[in-house]
mmCIF file of N, CA and C in Angstrom:
data_model
loop_
_atom_site.group_PDB
_atom_site.id
_atom_site.type_symbol
_atom_site.label_atom_id
_atom_site.label_comp_id
_atom_site.label_asym_id
_atom_site.label_seq_id
_atom_site.Cartn_x
_atom_site.Cartn_y
_atom_site.Cartn_z
ATOM 1 N N MET A 1 38.600 -6.391 -16.836
ATOM 2 C CA MET A 1 38.209 -5.990 -15.541
ATOM 3 C C MET A 1 37.192 -4.853 -15.611
ATOM 4 N N ASP A 2 37.297 -4.017 -16.521
ATOM 5 C CA ASP A 2 36.411 -2.873 -16.670
ATOM 6 C C ASP A 2 34.948 -3.345 -16.987
ATOM 7 N N VAL A 3 34.840 -4.364 -17.826
ATOM 8 C CA VAL A 3 33.554 -4.892 -18.106
ATOM 9 C C VAL A 3 32.769 -5.411 -16.958
ATOM 10 N N PHE A 4 33.504 -6.192 -16.121
ATOM 11 C CA PHE A 4 32.847 -6.770 -14.841
ATOM 12 C C PHE A 4 32.444 -5.723 -13.932
ATOM 13 N N PHE A 5 33.270 -4.562 -13.904
ATOM 14 C CA PHE A 5 32.830 -3.504 -13.055
ATOM 15 C C PHE A 5 31.484 -2.900 -13.534
ATOM 16 N N TYR A 6 31.368 -2.568 -14.780
ATOM 17 C CA TYR A 6 30.178 -2.000 -15.338
ATOM 18 C C TYR A 6 28.989 -2.933 -15.159
ATOM 19 N N ILE A 7 29.155 -4.283 -15.358
ATOM 20 C CA ILE A 7 28.138 -5.291 -15.179
ATOM 21 C C ILE A 7 27.730 -5.227 -13.767
ATOM 22 N N THR A 8 28.633 -5.108 -12.804
ATOM 23 C CA THR A 8 28.250 -5.078 -11.394
ATOM 24 C C THR A 8 27.470 -3.872 -11.067
ATOM 25 N N ILE A 9 27.833 -2.726 -11.626
ATOM 26 C CA ILE A 9 27.076 -1.478 -11.426
ATOM 27 C C ILE A 9 25.660 -1.592 -12.027
ATOM 28 N N ILE A 10 25.485 -2.130 -13.217
ATOM 29 C CA ILE A 10 24.268 -2.356 -13.807
ATOM 30 C C ILE A 10 23.322 -3.215 -12.967
ATOM 31 N N VAL A 11 23.873 -4.286 -12.543
ATOM 32 C CA VAL A 11 23.122 -5.272 -11.750
ATOM 33 C C VAL A 11 22.671 -4.636 -10.451
ATOM 34 N N ALA A 12 23.563 -3.930 -9.830
ATOM 35 C CA ALA A 12 23.276 -3.342 -8.534
ATOM 36 C C ALA A 12 22.119 -2.222 -8.736
ATOM 37 N N LEU A 13 22.169 -1.458 -9.762
ATOM 38 C CA LEU A 13 21.179 -0.456 -9.996
ATOM 39 C C LEU A 13 19.802 -1.109 -10.331
ATOM 40 N N THR A 14 19.919 -2.180 -11.059
ATOM 41 C CA THR A 14 18.685 -2.963 -11.383
ATOM 42 C C THR A 14 18.014 -3.444 -10.129
ATOM 43 N N LEU A 15 18.748 -4.007 -9.293
ATOM 44 C CA LEU A 15 18.241 -4.501 -7.960
ATOM 45 C C LEU A 15 17.710 -3.400 -7.107
ATOM 46 N N MET A 16 18.408 -2.312 -7.151
ATOM 47 C CA MET A 16 17.865 -1.247 -6.251
ATOM 48 C C MET A 16 16.578 -0.761 -6.844
ATOM 49 N N TYR A 17 16.482 -0.605 -8.164
ATOM 50 C CA TYR A 17 15.185 -0.092 -8.793
ATOM 51 C C TYR A 17 14.010 -1.091 -8.439
ATOM 52 N N ASN A 18 14.345 -2.429 -8.605
ATOM 53 C CA ASN A 18 13.267 -3.445 -8.370
ATOM 54 C C ASN A 18 12.722 -3.261 -6.837
ATOM 55 N N ALA A 19 13.727 -3.118 -6.048
ATOM 56 C CA ALA A 19 13.363 -3.002 -4.549
ATOM 57 C C ALA A 19 12.568 -1.758 -4.353
ATOM 58 N N TYR A 20 12.869 -0.651 -5.035
ATOM 59 C CA TYR A 20 12.083 0.564 -4.880
ATOM 60 C C TYR A 20 10.771 0.426 -5.482
ATOM 61 N N GLU A 21 10.621 -0.308 -6.501
ATOM 62 C CA GLU A 21 9.258 -0.510 -7.099
ATOM 63 C C GLU A 21 8.355 -1.369 -6.202
ATOM 64 N N LYS A 22 8.974 -2.429 -5.607
ATOM 65 C CA LYS A 22 8.273 -3.253 -4.624
ATOM 66 C C LYS A 22 7.831 -2.488 -3.421
ATOM 67 N N LYS A 23 8.628 -1.629 -2.943
ATOM 68 C CA LYS A 23 8.362 -0.812 -1.750
ATOM 69 C C LYS A 23 7.117 0.115 -2.123
ATOM 70 N N LYS A 24 7.151 0.615 -3.283
ATOM 71 C CA LYS A 24 6.066 1.511 -3.646
ATOM 72 C C LYS A 24 4.798 0.730 -3.785
ATOM 73 N N SER A 25 4.814 -0.479 -4.325
ATOM 74 C CA SER A 25 3.520 -1.229 -4.447
ATOM 75 C C SER A 25 3.036 -1.700 -3.105
ATOM 76 N N TYR A 26 3.904 -1.982 -2.164
ATOM 77 C CA TYR A 26 3.520 -2.318 -0.777
ATOM 78 C C TYR A 26 2.907 -1.177 -0.144
ATOM 79 N N GLU A 27 3.439 -0.021 -0.325
ATOM 80 C CA GLU A 27 2.831 1.135 0.313
ATOM 81 C C GLU A 27 1.473 1.503 -0.231
ATOM 82 N N VAL A 28 1.318 1.352 -1.556
ATOM 83 C CA VAL A 28 -0.044 1.579 -2.155
ATOM 84 C C VAL A 28 -0.981 0.513 -1.620
ATOM 85 N N LYS A 29 -0.601 -0.732 -1.488
ATOM 86 C CA LYS A 29 -1.482 -1.768 -1.017
ATOM 87 C C LYS A 29 -1.807 -1.442 0.490
ATOM 88 N N ALA A 30 -0.966 -1.016 1.335
ATOM 89 C CA ALA A 30 -1.204 -0.660 2.677
ATOM 90 C C ALA A 30 -2.226 0.523 2.756
ATOM 91 N N LYS A 31 -1.989 1.498 1.925
ATOM 92 C CA LYS A 31 -3.034 2.621 1.899
ATOM 93 C C LYS A 31 -4.409 2.257 1.411
ATOM 94 N N GLU A 32 -4.440 1.259 0.485
ATOM 95 C CA GLU A 32 -5.740 0.738 0.005
ATOM 96 C C GLU A 32 -6.439 -0.004 1.213
ATOM 97 N N ILE A 33 -5.723 -0.787 1.864
ATOM 98 C CA ILE A 33 -6.236 -1.528 3.032
ATOM 99 C C ILE A 33 -6.697 -0.524 4.085
ATOM 100 N N GLU A 34 -5.954 0.500 4.410
ATOM 101 C CA GLU A 34 -6.341 1.456 5.348
ATOM 102 C C GLU A 34 -7.552 2.159 4.886
ATOM 103 N N LEU A 35 -7.737 2.574 3.699
ATOM 104 C CA LEU A 35 -8.859 3.179 3.169
ATOM 105 C C LEU A 35 -10.139 2.290 3.215
ATOM 106 N N GLU A 36 -9.983 1.094 2.922
ATOM 107 C CA GLU A 36 -11.095 0.036 3.104
ATOM 108 C C GLU A 36 -11.457 -0.027 4.559
ATOM 109 N N HIS A 37 -10.522 -0.023 5.477
ATOM 110 C CA HIS A 37 -10.886 -0.011 6.945
ATOM 111 C C HIS A 37 -11.736 1.119 7.258
ATOM 112 N N LYS A 38 -11.333 2.277 6.838
ATOM 113 C CA LYS A 38 -12.061 3.554 7.194
ATOM 114 C C LYS A 38 -13.455 3.501 6.522
ATOM 115 N N LYS A 39 -13.574 3.029 5.330
ATOM 116 C CA LYS A 39 -14.915 2.809 4.766
ATOM 117 C C LYS A 39 -15.825 1.894 5.547
ATOM 118 N N VAL A 40 -15.222 0.830 6.079
ATOM 119 C CA VAL A 40 -15.982 -0.102 6.987
ATOM 120 C C VAL A 40 -16.359 0.639 8.245
ATOM 121 N N GLU A 41 -15.483 1.374 8.821
ATOM 122 C CA GLU A 41 -15.896 2.152 10.021
ATOM 123 C C GLU A 41 -16.932 3.140 9.863
ATOM 124 N N VAL A 42 -16.937 3.842 8.702
ATOM 125 C CA VAL A 42 -17.991 4.838 8.411
ATOM 126 C C VAL A 42 -19.318 4.008 8.180
ATOM 127 N N GLU A 43 -19.241 2.883 7.559
ATOM 128 C CA GLU A 43 -20.516 2.170 7.368
ATOM 129 C C GLU A 43 -21.102 1.614 8.640
ATOM 130 N N LYS A 44 -20.167 1.262 9.603
ATOM 131 C CA LYS A 44 -20.578 0.775 10.905
ATOM 132 C C LYS A 44 -21.356 2.012 11.572
ATOM 133 N N LEU A 45 -20.775 3.198 11.598
ATOM 134 C CA LEU A 45 -21.306 4.303 12.262
ATOM 135 C C LEU A 45 -22.680 4.687 11.622
ATOM 136 N N ARG A 46 -22.846 4.585 10.262
ATOM 137 C CA ARG A 46 -24.136 4.775 9.672
ATOM 138 C C ARG A 46 -25.168 3.844 10.112
ATOM 139 N N LEU A 47 -24.817 2.586 10.169
ATOM 140 C CA LEU A 47 -25.709 1.556 10.596
ATOM 141 C C LEU A 47 -26.147 1.755 12.133
ATOM 142 N N GLU A 48 -25.217 2.076 12.916
ATOM 143 C CA GLU A 48 -25.484 2.317 14.416
ATOM 144 C C GLU A 48 -26.429 3.548 14.475
ATOM 145 N N LYS A 49 -26.289 4.557 13.664
ATOM 146 C CA LYS A 49 -27.126 5.671 13.625
ATOM 147 C C LYS A 49 -28.487 5.324 13.345
ATOM 148 N N VAL A 50 -28.646 4.505 12.218
ATOM 149 C CA VAL A 50 -29.998 4.017 11.780
ATOM 150 C C VAL A 50 -30.715 3.215 12.903
ATOM 151 N N ILE A 51 -29.838 2.336 13.455
ATOM 152 C CA ILE A 51 -30.528 1.499 14.579
ATOM 153 C C ILE A 51 -31.017 2.403 15.774
ATOM 154 N N LEU A 52 -30.226 3.405 16.023
ATOM 155 C CA LEU A 52 -30.554 4.341 17.153
ATOM 156 C C LEU A 52 -31.797 5.129 16.796
ATOM 157 N N GLU A 53 -31.883 5.542 15.534
ATOM 158 C CA GLU A 53 -33.086 6.340 15.044
ATOM 159 C C GLU A 53 -34.379 5.392 15.083
ATOM 160 N N GLU A 54 -34.174 4.151 14.715
ATOM 161 C CA GLU A 54 -35.318 3.243 14.755
ATOM 162 C C GLU A 54 -35.848 2.966 16.172
ATOM 163 N N LYS A 55 -34.950 2.958 17.148
ATOM 164 C CA LYS A 55 -35.336 2.768 18.560
ATOM 165 C C LYS A 55 -36.206 3.938 19.074
ATOM 166 N N GLU A 56 -35.905 5.046 18.514
ATOM 167 C CA GLU A 56 -36.578 6.296 19.047
ATOM 168 C C GLU A 56 -37.971 6.329 18.445
#
């Protein structure tokens, strides 16, 4: 009975660790996407500024 208890604890801790690692990787991916979005917005603003300067 004791062996099964320890095996259950080890499996539970392993599953919790794997879930935590996946959560971290998803958060990193979300931040990378957000950063890329901000870069695109900055580039759009630069292009709009260049177009406005050319019109003048």
